[in-house]
Amino acid sequence: MIELKDVSYSYPNGHNVLDNIDIRIEKGSFITILGDNGSGKSTLIRHINGLLKPSQGVVSVCGMDPASSTDIWKIRQTVGMVFQDPHSQAVGATVEEDVAFGPENLALESDEIRLRVTNAIANVGLECLEDSLLMSLSGGQLQKTAIAGVLAMVPEILIFDEVTSMLDSVSRSQIIDIVRQLNKRGHTVVYVTHHMEEALFADRVIVLENGSITSDGTPRDVFREIYASGRKVPPHLELAFRLQDAGMISPDVFPMDALSLKEEICPSR
């Protein structure tokens, strides 16, 4: 579905941001791209919907080329992107107006627009806030509105670029739950983050460092590799790996959080 072959990207000043990236992402999968700030994550995903064109290599999305002027508009209907700052995507005064903006610009029938807006708002849990002014929303509610606006375009592929980095822990958890549900409903998800805890829920984790892929595999394999290299992993995973190395719990255990690990160690009766 999405394929990057030997993709490199350099700024006009010659600074290299991506170096020979090879990735294939299958339909319906949930991929997390993990890395520190400046690792090239955002640059990479901007090649998928044609916001950037590779200095070298080829990108293919559902058989289309994002670098092609004839394919780009179809690709941008196929690939929906949600950015870090929801204010950058806000265009309407109210939640309903903002979510309706995209479908209205597709010149759809009014009944189809209404259906799309209603479904998108329901999918992010904002049914009671349709008439609320965007300026009155919390950060989490505003990010949910941005997601709904993308969903109303009915894209097959969803890209989330550091969408929780400006949110509190409660809002972060809610957004992650929404993303997981969207994947379960059939959307292909590419989720970019520097928060390791958010990568645990993916089917596959790709780690970027200085524009190159350093790890690519299941969350279990990637985090075990990170731990073995001496780098930090989430505390509950570090404890789990230590217990596994000591033979105290099964090597198959991969807890999502501290409570899951506690249940493995001391099961409830």
PDB file of C-alpha atoms in Angstrom:
ATOM      1  CA  MET A   1       0.000   0.000   0.000  1.00  0.00           C
ATOM      2  CA  ILE A   2       2.735   2.505   1.009  1.00  0.00           C
ATOM      3  CA  GLU A   3       6.282   1.958  -0.155  1.00  0.00           C
ATOM      4  CA  LEU A   4       9.421   4.061   0.129  1.00  0.00           C
ATOM      5  CA  LYS A   5      12.401   2.804  -1.832  1.00  0.00           C
ATOM      6  CA  ASP A   6      15.885   4.212  -1.237  1.00  0.00           C
ATOM      7  CA  VAL A   7      14.387   7.560  -0.179  1.00  0.00           C
ATOM      8  CA  SER A   8      16.751  10.349   0.842  1.00  0.00           C
ATOM      9  CA  TYR A   9      15.972  13.989   1.442  1.00  0.00           C
ATOM     10  CA  SER A  10      18.256  16.996   1.772  1.00  0.00           C
ATOM     11  CA  TYR A  11      17.441  20.642   2.367  1.00  0.00           C
ATOM     12  CA  PRO A  12      18.615  23.174  -0.226  1.00  0.00           C
ATOM     13  CA  ASN A  13      21.581  23.998   2.036  1.00  0.00           C
ATOM     14  CA  GLY A  14      22.766  20.407   1.646  1.00  0.00           C
ATOM     15  CA  HIS A  15      21.770  19.197   5.123  1.00  0.00           C
ATOM     16  CA  ASN A  16      20.736  15.541   4.806  1.00  0.00           C
ATOM     17  CA  VAL A  17      17.583  14.661   6.779  1.00  0.00           C
ATOM     18  CA  LEU A  18      16.716  11.188   5.448  1.00  0.00           C
ATOM     19  CA  ASP A  19      19.222   8.607   4.286  1.00  0.00           C
ATOM     20  CA  ASN A  20      18.255   5.640   2.078  1.00  0.00           C
ATOM     21  CA  ILE A  21      14.904   4.845   3.710  1.00  0.00           C
ATOM     22  CA  ASP A  22      13.225   1.574   2.684  1.00  0.00           C
ATOM     23  CA  ILE A  23       9.783   0.938   4.168  1.00  0.00           C
ATOM     24  CA  ARG A  24       6.745  -1.058   3.059  1.00  0.00           C
ATOM     25  CA  ILE A  25       3.496  -0.543   4.969  1.00  0.00           C
ATOM     26  CA  GLU A  26       0.650  -2.986   4.410  1.00  0.00           C
ATOM     27  CA  LYS A  27      -3.028  -2.084   4.224  1.00  0.00           C
ATOM     28  CA  GLY A  28      -4.781  -2.057   7.602  1.00  0.00           C
ATOM     29  CA  SER A  29      -1.600  -2.064   9.667  1.00  0.00           C
ATOM     30  CA  PHE A  30      -0.699   0.179  12.602  1.00  0.00           C
ATOM     31  CA  ILE A  31       2.864   1.480  12.286  1.00  0.00           C
ATOM     32  CA  THR A  32       4.593   3.703  14.826  1.00  0.00           C
ATOM     33  CA  ILE A  33       7.593   5.755  13.765  1.00  0.00           C
ATOM     34  CA  LEU A  34       9.579   6.437  16.917  1.00  0.00           C
ATOM     35  CA  GLY A  35      12.491   8.802  17.373  1.00  0.00           C
ATOM     36  CA  ASP A  36      13.816  11.878  19.123  1.00  0.00           C
ATOM     37  CA  ASN A  37      13.191  15.383  17.877  1.00  0.00           C
ATOM     38  CA  GLY A  38      15.269  15.981  14.762  1.00  0.00           C
ATOM     39  CA  SER A  39      15.481  12.306  13.832  1.00  0.00           C
ATOM     40  CA  GLY A  40      13.597  12.822  10.550  1.00  0.00           C
ATOM     41  CA  LYS A  41      10.162  11.459  11.523  1.00  0.00           C
ATOM     42  CA  SER A  42       8.081  14.392  10.309  1.00  0.00           C
ATOM     43  CA  THR A  43      10.171  14.765   7.179  1.00  0.00           C
ATOM     44  CA  LEU A  44       9.576  11.111   6.347  1.00  0.00           C
ATOM     45  CA  ILE A  45       5.786  11.186   6.639  1.00  0.00           C
ATOM     46  CA  ARG A  46       5.516  14.392   4.621  1.00  0.00           C
ATOM     47  CA  HIS A  47       6.747  12.378   1.646  1.00  0.00           C
ATOM     48  CA  ILE A  48       3.709  10.097   1.891  1.00  0.00           C
ATOM     49  CA  ASN A  49       1.161  12.780   0.967  1.00  0.00           C
ATOM     50  CA  GLY A  50       3.411  14.832  -1.274  1.00  0.00           C
ATOM     51  CA  LEU A  51       4.177  17.742   1.050  1.00  0.00           C
ATOM     52  CA  LEU A  52       7.830  16.938   0.316  1.00  0.00           C
ATOM     53  CA  LYS A  53       9.455  15.255  -2.670  1.00  0.00           C
ATOM     54  CA  PRO A  54      12.480  12.984  -2.220  1.00  0.00           C
ATOM     55  CA  SER A  55      15.915  14.144  -3.272  1.00  0.00           C
ATOM     56  CA  GLN A  56      16.518  10.509  -4.184  1.00  0.00           C
ATOM     57  CA  GLY A  57      14.336   7.396  -4.382  1.00  0.00           C
ATOM     58  CA  VAL A  58      10.682   6.664  -5.023  1.00  0.00           C
ATOM     59  CA  VAL A  59       7.504   6.845  -2.931  1.00  0.00           C
ATOM     60  CA  SER A  60       4.362   4.903  -3.860  1.00  0.00           C
ATOM     61  CA  VAL A  61       0.938   5.218  -2.200  1.00  0.00           C
ATOM     62  CA  CYS A  62      -1.701   2.774  -3.445  1.00  0.00           C
ATOM     63  CA  GLY A  63       0.178   2.650  -6.734  1.00  0.00           C
ATOM     64  CA  MET A  64       0.296   6.450  -7.044  1.00  0.00           C
ATOM     65  CA  ASP A  65       3.311   8.774  -6.954  1.00  0.00           C
ATOM     66  CA  PRO A  66       3.055  11.689  -4.477  1.00  0.00           C
ATOM     67  CA  ALA A  67       5.650  13.551  -6.534  1.00  0.00           C
ATOM     68  CA  SER A  68       3.362  13.467  -9.585  1.00  0.00           C
ATOM     69  CA  SER A  69       1.108  16.461 -10.240  1.00  0.00           C
ATOM     70  CA  THR A  70      -1.490  14.133 -11.755  1.00  0.00           C
ATOM     71  CA  ASP A  71      -1.670  11.900  -8.653  1.00  0.00           C
ATOM     72  CA  ILE A  72      -1.281  14.388  -5.831  1.00  0.00           C
ATOM     73  CA  TRP A  73      -4.938  15.373  -5.304  1.00  0.00           C
ATOM     74  CA  LYS A  74      -6.131  11.771  -5.299  1.00  0.00           C
ATOM     75  CA  ILE A  75      -3.364  10.918  -2.824  1.00  0.00           C
ATOM     76  CA  ARG A  76      -4.412  13.737  -0.505  1.00  0.00           C
ATOM     77  CA  GLN A  77      -7.945  12.336  -0.478  1.00  0.00           C
ATOM     78  CA  THR A  78      -6.529   8.885   0.294  1.00  0.00           C
ATOM     79  CA  VAL A  79      -4.071  10.046   2.977  1.00  0.00           C
ATOM     80  CA  GLY A  80      -5.356  12.156   5.872  1.00  0.00           C
ATOM     81  CA  MET A  81      -2.804  13.884   8.088  1.00  0.00           C
ATOM     82  CA  VAL A  82      -3.289  15.240  11.619  1.00  0.00           C
ATOM     83  CA  PHE A  83      -0.573  17.581  12.859  1.00  0.00           C
ATOM     84  CA  GLN A  84       0.997  18.310  16.225  1.00  0.00           C
ATOM     85  CA  ASP A  85      -0.722  21.676  16.713  1.00  0.00           C
ATOM     86  CA  PRO A  86      -4.499  21.449  16.138  1.00  0.00           C
ATOM     87  CA  HIS A  87      -4.676  25.233  15.739  1.00  0.00           C
ATOM     88  CA  SER A  88      -2.834  24.824  12.431  1.00  0.00           C
ATOM     89  CA  GLN A  89      -5.800  22.872  11.029  1.00  0.00           C
ATOM     90  CA  ALA A  90      -8.642  24.921  12.526  1.00  0.00           C
ATOM     91  CA  VAL A  91     -10.728  26.699   9.886  1.00  0.00           C
ATOM     92  CA  GLY A  92     -14.259  26.956  11.324  1.00  0.00           C
ATOM     93  CA  ALA A  93     -15.781  28.829  14.248  1.00  0.00           C
ATOM     94  CA  THR A  94     -17.553  25.804  15.752  1.00  0.00           C
ATOM     95  CA  VAL A  95     -16.790  22.094  15.907  1.00  0.00           C
ATOM     96  CA  GLU A  96     -19.436  21.293  13.299  1.00  0.00           C
ATOM     97  CA  GLU A  97     -18.282  24.034  10.908  1.00  0.00           C
ATOM     98  CA  ASP A  98     -14.665  22.983  11.227  1.00  0.00           C
ATOM     99  CA  VAL A  99     -15.381  19.304  10.536  1.00  0.00           C
ATOM    100  CA  ALA A 100     -17.630  20.183   7.594  1.00  0.00           C
ATOM    101  CA  PHE A 101     -15.010  22.337   5.867  1.00  0.00           C
ATOM    102  CA  GLY A 102     -13.307  19.498   3.979  1.00  0.00           C
ATOM    103  CA  PRO A 103     -16.421  17.738   2.650  1.00  0.00           C
ATOM    104  CA  GLU A 104     -17.922  21.077   1.616  1.00  0.00           C
ATOM    105  CA  ASN A 105     -14.858  21.783  -0.497  1.00  0.00           C
ATOM    106  CA  LEU A 106     -15.400  18.461  -2.269  1.00  0.00           C
ATOM    107  CA  ALA A 107     -18.735  19.832  -3.491  1.00  0.00           C
ATOM    108  CA  LEU A 108     -20.658  16.897  -2.028  1.00  0.00           C
ATOM    109  CA  GLU A 109     -24.427  16.789  -1.616  1.00  0.00           C
ATOM    110  CA  SER A 110     -25.658  18.331   1.639  1.00  0.00           C
ATOM    111  CA  ASP A 111     -26.985  14.989   2.927  1.00  0.00           C
ATOM    112  CA  GLU A 112     -23.600  13.345   2.352  1.00  0.00           C
ATOM    113  CA  ILE A 113     -21.815  16.208   4.122  1.00  0.00           C
ATOM    114  CA  ARG A 114     -24.144  15.926   7.100  1.00  0.00           C
ATOM    115  CA  LEU A 115     -23.630  12.146   7.287  1.00  0.00           C
ATOM    116  CA  ARG A 116     -19.851  12.481   7.133  1.00  0.00           C
ATOM    117  CA  VAL A 117     -19.766  15.217   9.762  1.00  0.00           C
ATOM    118  CA  THR A 118     -22.062  13.312  12.119  1.00  0.00           C
ATOM    119  CA  ASN A 119     -20.055  10.094  11.794  1.00  0.00           C
ATOM    120  CA  ALA A 120     -16.693  11.837  12.185  1.00  0.00           C
ATOM    121  CA  ILE A 121     -17.770  13.728  15.299  1.00  0.00           C
ATOM    122  CA  ALA A 122     -19.185  10.520  16.810  1.00  0.00           C
ATOM    123  CA  ASN A 123     -15.955   8.652  16.099  1.00  0.00           C
ATOM    124  CA  VAL A 124     -13.997  11.063  18.311  1.00  0.00           C
ATOM    125  CA  GLY A 125     -16.661  11.370  21.025  1.00  0.00           C
ATOM    126  CA  LEU A 126     -17.624  15.033  20.551  1.00  0.00           C
ATOM    127  CA  GLU A 127     -21.361  14.537  19.909  1.00  0.00           C
ATOM    128  CA  CYS A 128     -22.349  16.955  22.682  1.00  0.00           C
ATOM    129  CA  LEU A 129     -20.005  19.694  21.477  1.00  0.00           C
ATOM    130  CA  GLU A 130     -21.067  20.113  17.843  1.00  0.00           C
ATOM    131  CA  ASP A 131     -22.112  23.752  18.347  1.00  0.00           C
ATOM    132  CA  SER A 132     -19.221  24.682  20.658  1.00  0.00           C
ATOM    133  CA  LEU A 133     -16.814  27.417  19.621  1.00  0.00           C
ATOM    134  CA  LEU A 134     -13.305  26.148  18.928  1.00  0.00           C
ATOM    135  CA  MET A 135     -11.900  28.872  21.167  1.00  0.00           C
ATOM    136  CA  SER A 136     -13.797  27.351  24.114  1.00  0.00           C
ATOM    137  CA  LEU A 137     -12.346  23.854  23.713  1.00  0.00           C
ATOM    138  CA  SER A 138      -9.578  22.227  25.708  1.00  0.00           C
ATOM    139  CA  GLY A 139      -6.409  21.096  23.942  1.00  0.00           C
ATOM    140  CA  GLY A 140      -7.642  17.511  23.837  1.00  0.00           C
ATOM    141  CA  GLN A 141     -11.047  18.499  22.453  1.00  0.00           C
ATOM    142  CA  LEU A 142      -9.399  20.662  19.807  1.00  0.00           C
ATOM    143  CA  GLN A 143      -7.172  17.782  18.719  1.00  0.00           C
ATOM    144  CA  LYS A 144     -10.224  15.499  18.521  1.00  0.00           C
ATOM    145  CA  THR A 145     -11.882  18.112  16.295  1.00  0.00           C
ATOM    146  CA  ALA A 146      -8.823  18.112  14.026  1.00  0.00           C
ATOM    147  CA  ILE A 147      -9.021  14.304  13.779  1.00  0.00           C
ATOM    148  CA  ALA A 148     -12.751  14.495  12.998  1.00  0.00           C
ATOM    149  CA  GLY A 149     -12.048  17.022  10.248  1.00  0.00           C
ATOM    150  CA  VAL A 150      -9.676  14.561   8.605  1.00  0.00           C
ATOM    151  CA  LEU A 151     -12.073  11.631   9.085  1.00  0.00           C
ATOM    152  CA  ALA A 152     -14.847  13.559   7.330  1.00  0.00           C
ATOM    153  CA  MET A 153     -12.759  13.353   4.162  1.00  0.00           C
ATOM    154  CA  VAL A 154     -13.011   9.534   4.462  1.00  0.00           C
ATOM    155  CA  PRO A 155      -9.312   8.774   3.913  1.00  0.00           C
ATOM    156  CA  GLU A 156      -8.067   5.206   3.760  1.00  0.00           C
ATOM    157  CA  ILE A 157      -4.739   6.067   5.391  1.00  0.00           C
ATOM    158  CA  LEU A 158      -4.338   8.170   8.549  1.00  0.00           C
ATOM    159  CA  ILE A 159      -1.064   9.820   9.552  1.00  0.00           C
ATOM    160  CA  PHE A 160      -0.691  11.267  13.051  1.00  0.00           C
ATOM    161  CA  ASP A 161       2.309  13.554  13.572  1.00  0.00           C
ATOM    162  CA  GLU A 162       3.130  13.980  17.294  1.00  0.00           C
ATOM    163  CA  VAL A 163      -0.578  14.581  17.966  1.00  0.00           C
ATOM    164  CA  THR A 164      -0.300  14.156  21.756  1.00  0.00           C
ATOM    165  CA  SER A 165       2.860  16.174  22.395  1.00  0.00           C
ATOM    166  CA  MET A 166       0.909  19.275  23.518  1.00  0.00           C
ATOM    167  CA  LEU A 167      -1.638  17.382  25.646  1.00  0.00           C
ATOM    168  CA  ASP A 168      -1.929  16.277  29.274  1.00  0.00           C
ATOM    169  CA  SER A 169      -1.803  12.598  30.197  1.00  0.00           C
ATOM    170  CA  VAL A 170      -5.590  12.141  30.239  1.00  0.00           C
ATOM    171  CA  SER A 171      -6.059  13.708  26.798  1.00  0.00           C
ATOM    172  CA  ARG A 172      -3.086  11.728  25.473  1.00  0.00           C
ATOM    173  CA  SER A 173      -4.704   8.481  26.580  1.00  0.00           C
ATOM    174  CA  GLN A 174      -8.022   9.451  24.962  1.00  0.00           C
ATOM    175  CA  ILE A 175      -6.367  10.301  21.645  1.00  0.00           C
ATOM    176  CA  ILE A 176      -4.440   7.024  21.609  1.00  0.00           C
ATOM    177  CA  ASP A 177      -7.684   5.113  22.255  1.00  0.00           C
ATOM    178  CA  ILE A 178      -9.309   6.920  19.306  1.00  0.00           C
ATOM    179  CA  VAL A 179      -6.366   6.067  17.041  1.00  0.00           C
ATOM    180  CA  ARG A 180      -6.506   2.402  18.034  1.00  0.00           C
ATOM    181  CA  GLN A 181     -10.245   2.239  17.365  1.00  0.00           C
ATOM    182  CA  LEU A 182      -9.800   3.833  13.947  1.00  0.00           C
ATOM    183  CA  ASN A 183      -7.230   1.179  13.083  1.00  0.00           C
ATOM    184  CA  LYS A 184      -9.614  -1.546  14.217  1.00  0.00           C
ATOM    185  CA  ARG A 185     -12.227  -0.088  11.867  1.00  0.00           C
ATOM    186  CA  GLY A 186      -9.902  -0.658   8.936  1.00  0.00           C
ATOM    187  CA  HIS A 187      -7.811   2.493   8.589  1.00  0.00           C
ATOM    188  CA  THR A 188      -4.120   2.087   7.912  1.00  0.00           C
ATOM    189  CA  VAL A 189      -2.387   4.113  10.648  1.00  0.00           C
ATOM    190  CA  VAL A 190       1.062   5.703  10.595  1.00  0.00           C
ATOM    191  CA  TYR A 191       1.671   7.168  14.045  1.00  0.00           C
ATOM    192  CA  VAL A 192       4.670   9.415  14.706  1.00  0.00           C
ATOM    193  CA  THR A 193       5.826  10.000  18.273  1.00  0.00           C
ATOM    194  CA  HIS A 194       8.822  10.471  20.538  1.00  0.00           C
ATOM    195  CA  HIS A 195       6.909   8.967  23.489  1.00  0.00           C
ATOM    196  CA  MET A 196       7.985   5.337  23.831  1.00  0.00           C
ATOM    197  CA  GLU A 197       4.838   4.396  25.746  1.00  0.00           C
ATOM    198  CA  GLU A 198       2.698   5.293  22.741  1.00  0.00           C
ATOM    199  CA  ALA A 199       4.593   2.890  20.484  1.00  0.00           C
ATOM    200  CA  LEU A 200       3.591  -0.151  22.533  1.00  0.00           C
ATOM    201  CA  PHE A 201       0.152  -0.415  20.900  1.00  0.00           C
ATOM    202  CA  ALA A 202       1.366  -0.645  17.294  1.00  0.00           C
ATOM    203  CA  ASP A 203       1.733  -3.740  15.126  1.00  0.00           C
ATOM    204  CA  ARG A 204       5.196  -2.571  14.142  1.00  0.00           C
ATOM    205  CA  VAL A 205       7.703   0.006  15.380  1.00  0.00           C
ATOM    206  CA  ILE A 206      10.251   1.755  13.175  1.00  0.00           C
ATOM    207  CA  VAL A 207      12.969   3.670  15.006  1.00  0.00           C
ATOM    208  CA  LEU A 208      14.647   6.607  13.291  1.00  0.00           C
ATOM    209  CA  GLU A 209      17.947   8.112  14.360  1.00  0.00           C
ATOM    210  CA  ASN A 210      19.646  10.883  12.399  1.00  0.00           C
ATOM    211  CA  GLY A 211      17.554  10.126   9.331  1.00  0.00           C
ATOM    212  CA  SER A 212      18.262   6.388   9.229  1.00  0.00           C
ATOM    213  CA  ILE A 213      16.256   3.355  10.347  1.00  0.00           C
ATOM    214  CA  THR A 214      17.995   1.706  13.279  1.00  0.00           C
ATOM    215  CA  SER A 215      15.247  -0.754  14.309  1.00  0.00           C
ATOM    216  CA  ASP A 216      12.184  -2.204  12.613  1.00  0.00           C
ATOM    217  CA  GLY A 217      10.002  -4.940  14.075  1.00  0.00           C
ATOM    218  CA  THR A 218       7.307  -5.789  16.581  1.00  0.00           C
ATOM    219  CA  PRO A 219       7.137  -3.616  19.714  1.00  0.00           C
ATOM    220  CA  ARG A 220       8.374  -6.581  21.766  1.00  0.00           C
ATOM    221  CA  ASP A 221      11.458  -7.102  19.582  1.00  0.00           C
ATOM    222  CA  VAL A 222      12.267  -3.417  19.147  1.00  0.00           C
ATOM    223  CA  PHE A 223      12.016  -2.555  22.839  1.00  0.00           C
ATOM    224  CA  ARG A 224      14.019  -5.622  23.804  1.00  0.00           C
ATOM    225  CA  GLU A 225      16.690  -4.460  21.356  1.00  0.00           C
ATOM    226  CA  ILE A 226      16.641  -0.937  22.810  1.00  0.00           C
ATOM    227  CA  TYR A 227      16.931  -2.328  26.346  1.00  0.00           C
ATOM    228  CA  ALA A 228      19.790  -4.657  25.382  1.00  0.00           C
ATOM    229  CA  SER A 229      21.711  -1.700  23.944  1.00  0.00           C
ATOM    230  CA  GLY A 230      21.653   0.025  27.321  1.00  0.00           C
ATOM    231  CA  ARG A 231      19.229   2.755  26.324  1.00  0.00           C
ATOM    232  CA  LYS A 232      16.182   3.702  28.372  1.00  0.00           C
ATOM    233  CA  VAL A 233      12.815   2.031  27.889  1.00  0.00           C
ATOM    234  CA  PRO A 234       9.590   2.699  29.850  1.00  0.00           C
ATOM    235  CA  PRO A 235      10.194   1.740  33.526  1.00  0.00           C
ATOM    236  CA  HIS A 236       7.620  -1.054  33.587  1.00  0.00           C
ATOM    237  CA  LEU A 237       9.262  -2.645  30.532  1.00  0.00           C
ATOM    238  CA  GLU A 238      12.711  -2.391  32.074  1.00  0.00           C
ATOM    239  CA  LEU A 239      11.415  -4.235  35.135  1.00  0.00           C
ATOM    240  CA  ALA A 240       9.703  -6.839  32.954  1.00  0.00           C
ATOM    241  CA  PHE A 241      12.908  -7.486  30.979  1.00  0.00           C
ATOM    242  CA  ARG A 242      14.929  -7.788  34.187  1.00  0.00           C
ATOM    243  CA  LEU A 243      12.447 -10.296  35.590  1.00  0.00           C
ATOM    244  CA  GLN A 244      12.564 -12.255  32.329  1.00  0.00           C
ATOM    245  CA  ASP A 245      16.364 -12.325  32.377  1.00  0.00           C
ATOM    246  CA  ALA A 246      16.199 -13.644  35.934  1.00  0.00           C
ATOM    247  CA  GLY A 247      13.751 -16.367  34.878  1.00  0.00           C
ATOM    248  CA  MET A 248      11.025 -15.016  37.142  1.00  0.00           C
ATOM    249  CA  ILE A 249       8.388 -14.407  34.450  1.00  0.00           C
ATOM    250  CA  SER A 250       7.795 -15.800  30.983  1.00  0.00           C
ATOM    251  CA  PRO A 251       9.855 -14.317  28.106  1.00  0.00           C
ATOM    252  CA  ASP A 252       6.548 -13.968  26.226  1.00  0.00           C
ATOM    253  CA  VAL A 253       5.260 -11.323  28.642  1.00  0.00           C
ATOM    254  CA  PHE A 254       5.043  -7.849  27.101  1.00  0.00           C
ATOM    255  CA  PRO A 255       2.986  -5.630  29.430  1.00  0.00           C
ATOM    256  CA  MET A 256       1.372  -2.467  28.078  1.00  0.00           C
ATOM    257  CA  ASP A 257       1.644  -0.688  31.421  1.00  0.00           C
ATOM    258  CA  ALA A 258       2.617  -1.117  35.069  1.00  0.00           C
ATOM    259  CA  LEU A 259      -0.795  -2.521  36.023  1.00  0.00           C
ATOM    260  CA  SER A 260      -0.492  -5.230  33.364  1.00  0.00           C
ATOM    261  CA  LEU A 261       2.926  -6.174  34.711  1.00  0.00           C
ATOM    262  CA  LYS A 262       1.594  -6.266  38.272  1.00  0.00           C
ATOM    263  CA  GLU A 263      -1.117  -8.670  37.121  1.00  0.00           C
ATOM    264  CA  GLU A 264       1.530 -10.929  35.575  1.00  0.00           C
ATOM    265  CA  ILE A 265       3.556 -10.967  38.794  1.00  0.00           C
ATOM    266  CA  CYS A 266       0.652 -11.129  41.259  1.00  0.00           C
ATOM    267  CA  PRO A 267      -2.522 -12.303  39.489  1.00  0.00           C
ATOM    268  CA  SER A 268      -5.805 -11.176  41.019  1.00  0.00           C
ATOM    269  CA  ARG A 269      -7.924 -13.827  42.637  1.00  0.00           C
TER     270      ARG A 269
END
